[in-house]
Coordinates of N, CA and C in Angstrom, one line a residue:
D1 N 0.8 -1.2 0.0 CA 0.0 0.0 0.0 C 0.9 1.3 0.0
L2 N 1.9 1.2 0.8 CA 2.8 2.4 0.8 C 3.5 2.7 -0.5
E3 N 3.8 1.6 -1.2 CA 4.4 1.8 -2.6 C 3.5 2.5 -3.5
A4 N 2.2 2.1 -3.5 CA 1.2 2.7 -4.3 C 1.0 4.2 -3.9
V5 N 0.9 4.5 -2.7 CA 0.7 5.9 -2.2 C 1.9 6.7 -2.6
M6 N 3.1 6.2 -2.4 CA 4.3 7.0 -2.7 C 4.5 7.2 -4.2
A7 N 4.1 6.2 -5.0 CA 4.1 6.4 -6.4 C 3.2 7.5 -6.8
H8 N 2.0 7.6 -6.2 CA 1.1 8.7 -6.5 C 1.7 10.0 -6.1
V9 N 2.2 10.1 -4.8 CA 2.8 11.3 -4.3 C 3.9 11.8 -5.2
R10 N 4.7 10.9 -5.6 CA 5.9 11.3 -6.4 C 5.5 11.8 -7.8
R11 N 4.3 11.5 -8.3 CA 3.8 11.9 -9.6 C 3.2 13.3 -9.5
R12 N 2.9 13.8 -8.3 CA 2.2 15.1 -8.2 C 3.2 16.2 -8.4
S13 N 2.7 17.2 -9.2 CA 3.5 18.4 -9.5 C 3.6 19.3 -8.3
D14 N 2.8 19.2 -7.3 CA 2.8 20.1 -6.2 C 3.6 19.6 -5.0
V15 N 4.3 18.5 -5.2 CA 5.2 17.9 -4.2 C 6.6 18.2 -4.4
V16 N 7.3 18.7 -3.5 CA 8.7 18.9 -3.6 C 9.4 17.6 -3.2
Q17 N 10.0 16.9 -4.1 CA 10.5 15.6 -3.9 C 11.6 15.5 -2.9
S18 N 12.3 16.5 -2.7 CA 13.4 16.5 -1.8 C 13.0 16.9 -0.3
K19 N 11.7 17.1 -0.1 CA 11.2 17.6 1.2 C 10.1 16.7 1.7
I20 N 10.0 15.4 1.3 CA 8.9 14.6 1.8 C 9.2 14.0 3.1
L21 N 8.3 14.2 4.0 CA 8.3 13.7 5.4 C 7.2 12.7 5.6
L22 N 7.5 11.5 6.2 CA 6.4 10.5 6.5 C 5.9 10.7 7.9
A23 N 4.6 10.5 8.0 CA 4.0 10.5 9.4 C 2.9 9.5 9.4
G24 N 2.7 8.9 10.5 CA 1.6 7.9 10.6 C 1.2 7.7 12.1
Q25 N 0.0 7.2 12.3 CA -0.5 6.9 13.6 C -0.8 5.4 13.8
S26 N -0.4 4.9 14.9 CA -0.6 3.5 15.2 C 0.1 2.6 14.2
R27 N -0.6 1.8 13.5 CA 0.1 1.0 12.5 C 0.8 1.8 11.4
G28 N 0.2 3.0 11.1 CA 0.8 3.9 10.2 C 2.1 4.5 10.7
G29 N 2.2 4.6 12.0 CA 3.5 5.1 12.6 C 4.6 4.1 12.5
I30 N 4.3 2.9 12.8 CA 5.4 1.8 12.7 C 5.8 1.6 11.3
L31 N 4.8 1.6 10.4 CA 5.1 1.5 9.0 C 5.9 2.6 8.4
S32 N 5.6 3.8 8.9 CA 6.4 5.0 8.4 C 7.9 4.8 8.8
V33 N 8.1 4.4 10.0 CA 9.5 4.2 10.5 C 10.2 3.1 9.6
A34 N 9.5 2.0 9.5 CA 10.1 0.8 8.8 C 10.3 1.2 7.3
Y35 N 9.3 1.8 6.7 CA 9.4 2.2 5.3 C 10.6 3.1 5.0
A36 N 10.8 4.1 5.9 CA 11.9 5.1 5.7 C 13.2 4.3 5.9
G37 N 13.3 3.3 6.7 CA 14.5 2.5 6.8 C 14.8 1.8 5.6
E38 N 13.8 1.4 4.8 CA 14.0 0.7 3.6 C 14.4 1.6 2.4
R39 N 14.1 2.9 2.6 CA 14.4 3.9 1.6 C 15.1 5.1 2.3
P40 N 16.2 4.9 2.9 CA 16.8 5.9 3.8 C 17.1 7.3 3.2
D41 N 17.2 7.3 1.8 CA 17.5 8.6 1.2 C 16.3 9.3 0.6
A42 N 15.1 8.7 0.8 CA 13.9 9.2 0.2 C 13.1 10.3 1.0
F43 N 13.4 10.4 2.2 CA 12.6 11.3 3.1 C 13.5 12.2 4.0
V44 N 12.9 13.3 4.4 CA 13.7 14.2 5.3 C 13.4 13.9 6.7
G45 N 12.3 13.2 7.0 CA 12.0 12.9 8.4 C 10.8 11.9 8.5
V46 N 10.6 11.5 9.8 CA 9.5 10.6 10.1 C 8.9 11.0 11.4
V47 N 7.6 11.1 11.5 CA 6.9 11.4 12.7 C 6.0 10.2 13.0
N48 N 6.2 9.6 14.1 CA 5.5 8.3 14.6 C 4.6 8.7 15.7
F49 N 3.3 8.7 15.5 CA 2.3 8.9 16.5 C 1.9 7.5 17.0
V50 N 2.2 7.2 18.3 CA 1.8 6.0 19.0 C 1.9 4.7 18.1
G51 N 3.0 4.6 17.4 CA 3.2 3.5 16.5 C 3.4 2.1 17.2
G52 N 2.9 1.1 16.5 CA 3.0 -0.3 16.9 C 2.2 -1.1 16.0
W53 N 2.4 -2.4 15.9 CA 1.7 -3.3 15.1 C 0.8 -4.2 15.9
M54 N 1.3 -4.8 16.9 CA 0.6 -5.7 17.8 C 0.5 -5.0 19.2
G55 N -0.7 -5.0 19.8 CA -0.9 -4.5 21.1 C 0.0 -5.3 22.1
D56 N 0.5 -4.6 23.1 CA 1.5 -5.3 24.0 C 0.9 -6.4 24.9
R57 N -0.4 -6.6 24.8 CA -1.0 -7.8 25.5 C -0.8 -9.1 24.7
C58 N -0.5 -8.9 23.4 CA -0.2 -10.0 22.5 C 1.1 -10.7 23.0
A59 N 1.2 -12.0 23.0 CA 2.4 -12.7 23.5 C 3.6 -12.4 22.6
N60 N 3.4 -12.1 21.4 CA 4.5 -11.9 20.4 C 4.7 -10.4 20.1
A61 N 4.1 -9.5 20.9 CA 4.1 -8.1 20.6 C 5.6 -7.5 20.6
V62 N 6.3 -7.9 21.6 CA 7.7 -7.4 21.7 C 8.5 -7.8 20.5
A63 N 8.4 -9.1 20.1 CA 9.2 -9.6 19.0 C 8.8 -8.9 17.7
I64 N 7.5 -8.8 17.5 CA 6.9 -8.2 16.2 C 7.2 -6.7 16.1
N65 N 6.9 -6.0 17.2 CA 7.0 -4.5 17.1 C 8.5 -4.2 17.1
T66 N 9.3 -4.8 17.9 CA 10.7 -4.5 17.9 C 11.4 -4.7 16.6
A67 N 11.1 -5.9 16.0 CA 11.7 -6.2 14.7 C 11.3 -5.3 13.6
T68 N 10.1 -4.9 13.7 CA 9.6 -3.9 12.6 C 10.2 -2.6 12.8
F69 N 10.3 -2.1 14.0 CA 10.9 -0.8 14.3 C 12.4 -0.8 13.9
K70 N 13.1 -1.9 14.2 CA 14.5 -2.0 13.9 C 14.8 -1.9 12.4
R71 N 13.8 -2.3 11.6 CA 13.9 -2.1 10.1 C 14.1 -0.6 9.8
G72 N 13.6 0.2 10.6 CA 13.7 1.7 10.3 C 15.0 2.3 10.7
A73 N 15.9 1.5 11.4 CA 17.1 2.1 11.9 C 18.1 2.5 10.8
K74 N 17.9 2.0 9.6 CA 18.8 2.4 8.5 C 18.5 3.8 8.0
F75 N 17.4 4.4 8.4 CA 17.1 5.8 8.2 C 17.9 6.6 9.1
Q76 N 18.9 7.3 8.6 CA 19.9 7.9 9.4 C 19.6 9.4 9.8
R77 N 18.4 9.9 9.4 CA 18.0 11.2 9.9 C 17.2 11.0 11.2
P78 N 17.1 12.1 11.9 CA 16.3 12.0 13.1 C 14.8 11.7 12.9
T79 N 14.2 11.0 13.8 CA 12.8 10.7 13.8 C 12.2 11.3 15.0
L80 N 10.9 11.5 15.0 CA 10.1 12.0 16.2 C 9.0 11.0 16.6
W81 N 9.1 10.5 17.8 CA 8.1 9.5 18.3 C 7.2 10.2 19.3
L82 N 5.9 10.3 19.1 CA 5.0 11.0 20.0 C 4.0 9.9 20.5
Y83 N 4.0 9.8 21.9 CA 3.1 8.8 22.5 C 2.3 9.4 23.6
G84 N 1.2 8.7 23.9 CA 0.3 9.2 25.0 C 0.3 8.2 26.1
E85 N 0.3 8.7 27.3 CA 0.2 7.8 28.5 C -1.2 7.2 28.5
A86 N -1.3 6.1 29.2 CA -2.5 5.3 29.3 C -3.1 4.9 28.0
D87 N -2.2 4.5 27.1 CA -2.6 4.0 25.8 C -3.1 2.5 26.0
P88 N -4.4 2.2 25.6 CA -4.9 0.9 25.8 C -4.2 -0.2 25.0
F89 N -3.4 0.2 24.0 CA -2.8 -0.8 23.1 C -1.3 -1.0 23.4
Y90 N -0.6 0.1 23.7 CA 0.9 0.1 23.9 C 1.2 0.9 25.1
T91 N 1.6 0.2 26.2 CA 2.1 0.9 27.4 C 3.3 1.7 27.0
L92 N 3.6 2.7 27.9 CA 4.8 3.5 27.6 C 6.0 2.7 27.8
S93 N 6.1 1.8 28.7 CA 7.3 1.0 28.8 C 7.5 0.1 27.6
H94 N 6.4 -0.4 27.0 CA 6.6 -1.2 25.7 C 7.1 -0.3 24.6
S95 N 6.5 0.9 24.5 CA 6.8 1.8 23.4 C 8.3 2.3 23.6
K96 N 8.6 2.6 24.8 CA 10.0 3.1 25.0 C 11.0 1.9 24.7
G97 N 10.6 0.7 25.0 CA 11.4 -0.4 24.7 C 11.6 -0.5 23.2
N98 N 10.6 -0.3 22.4 CA 10.7 -0.3 20.9 C 11.6 0.8 20.5
F99 N 11.5 2.0 21.1 CA 12.4 3.1 20.7 C 13.8 2.8 21.1
D100 N 14.1 2.2 22.2 CA 15.4 1.9 22.7 C 16.0 0.8 21.7
A101 N 15.2 -0.1 21.2 CA 15.7 -1.1 20.3 C 16.0 -0.5 19.0
F102 N 15.2 0.5 18.5 CA 15.5 1.2 17.3 C 16.8 2.0 17.4
V103 N 17.0 2.7 18.5 CA 18.2 3.4 18.7 C 19.4 2.5 18.8
A104 N 19.3 1.4 19.5 CA 20.4 0.4 19.6 C 20.8 -0.2 18.3
A105 N 19.8 -0.3 17.4 CA 20.1 -0.8 16.0 C 20.7 0.3 15.1
G106 N 20.8 1.5 15.6 CA 21.4 2.6 14.8 C 20.5 3.7 14.4
G107 N 19.2 3.6 14.8 CA 18.3 4.6 14.5 C 18.5 5.9 15.3
K108 N 18.0 7.0 14.8 CA 18.1 8.3 15.5 C 16.7 8.8 15.8
G109 N 16.6 9.4 16.9 CA 15.2 10.0 17.2 C 15.1 10.5 18.6
R110 N 13.9 11.0 18.8 CA 13.5 11.6 20.0 C 12.1 11.0 20.4
F111 N 12.0 10.6 21.7 CA 10.7 10.0 22.2 C 10.1 11.0 23.1
E112 N 8.9 11.4 22.9 CA 8.1 12.3 23.8 C 6.8 11.6 24.2
S113 N 6.4 11.8 25.4 CA 5.1 11.3 25.9 C 4.3 12.3 26.6
Y114 N 3.0 12.2 26.5 CA 2.1 13.2 27.0 C 1.0 12.5 27.8
W115 N 0.5 13.2 28.8 CA -0.8 12.8 29.4 C -1.9 13.4 28.5
V116 N -2.8 12.5 28.0 CA -3.9 12.9 27.2 C -5.1 13.0 28.0
P117 N -5.9 14.1 27.9 CA -7.1 14.2 28.8 C -8.1 13.0 28.5
G118 N -8.6 12.5 29.6 CA -9.6 11.4 29.5 C -9.0 10.2 30.1
Q119 N -9.7 9.1 30.1 CA -9.3 7.8 30.7 C -8.9 6.9 29.6
S120 N -7.7 6.3 29.7 CA -7.2 5.4 28.7 C -7.3 5.9 27.3
T121 N -6.9 7.1 27.1 CA -7.0 7.8 25.8 C -5.6 8.1 25.1
G122 N -4.6 7.5 25.6 CA -3.2 7.9 25.1 C -3.1 7.6 23.7
H123 N -3.8 6.6 23.1 CA -3.7 6.3 21.7 C -4.2 7.4 20.8
A124 N -5.0 8.3 21.4 CA -5.6 9.4 20.6 C -4.8 10.7 20.8
V125 N -3.5 10.6 21.1 CA -2.7 11.8 21.3 C -2.6 12.6 20.0
I126 N -2.8 12.0 18.9 CA -2.8 12.8 17.6 C -3.9 13.8 17.5
A127 N -5.0 13.5 18.2 CA -6.1 14.4 18.3 C -6.0 15.6 19.2
H128 N -4.8 15.7 19.9 CA -4.6 16.7 20.9 C -3.3 17.5 20.5
P129 N -3.4 18.3 19.4 CA -2.1 19.0 19.0 C -1.6 20.0 20.0
K130 N -2.4 20.5 20.9 CA -1.8 21.4 21.9 C -0.7 20.7 22.7
L131 N -0.8 19.4 22.8 CA 0.2 18.7 23.6 C 1.5 18.6 22.9
W132 N 1.5 18.4 21.6 CA 2.8 18.1 20.9 C 3.2 19.1 19.8
T133 N 2.4 20.1 19.6 CA 2.8 21.1 18.6 C 4.2 21.7 18.7
D134 N 4.6 22.0 19.9 CA 5.9 22.6 20.1 C 7.0 21.7 19.7
H135 N 6.9 20.4 20.2 CA 7.9 19.4 19.8 C 7.9 19.2 18.3
L136 N 6.7 19.1 17.7 CA 6.7 18.9 16.2 C 7.3 20.1 15.5
T137 N 7.0 21.3 15.9 CA 7.5 22.5 15.3 C 9.1 22.5 15.4
Q138 N 9.6 22.2 16.5 CA 11.1 22.1 16.7 C 11.6 21.0 15.7
Y139 N 11.0 19.9 15.6 CA 11.4 18.8 14.8 C 11.4 19.3 13.3
L140 N 10.3 19.9 12.9 CA 10.2 20.3 11.5 C 11.3 21.3 11.1
E141 N 11.6 22.2 12.1 CA 12.6 23.2 11.8 C 14.0 22.5 11.7
S142 N 14.2 21.4 12.4 CA 15.5 20.7 12.4 C 15.7 19.9 11.1
V143 N 14.6 19.5 10.4 CA 14.7 18.7 9.2 C 14.6 19.4 7.9
K144 N 14.5 20.7 7.9 CA 14.4 21.5 6.7 C 15.4 21.2 5.7

């Protein structure tokens, strides 16, 4: 699916090819990191909002999520990982473990976490830009 989307994006006349940044939420976040690792010169940055493939209650979640994020370590530019506390799918300890594995494999990035208003709503951090706008703005300035 990403190949088809990127083929479309690259055909658009309004896209500056040298300034493409990937971003995704949940499975889109983990896929953005992994995809950038497979094409390390194609993007200026990656923003991962609460990324993961399998919820950490799954017996194989650590193996699956860690291996997938490690694929992104070949992307040598900084990445930004934005997570919410009380995420019903990915605890912060699980997500930080994924980030640590990504960095240990050679990836670069910054991990930020936020308390999202409500109960068990950390997975919806993307819907609360007041929490992360400053970090995102700093990141975007750094990848120009």
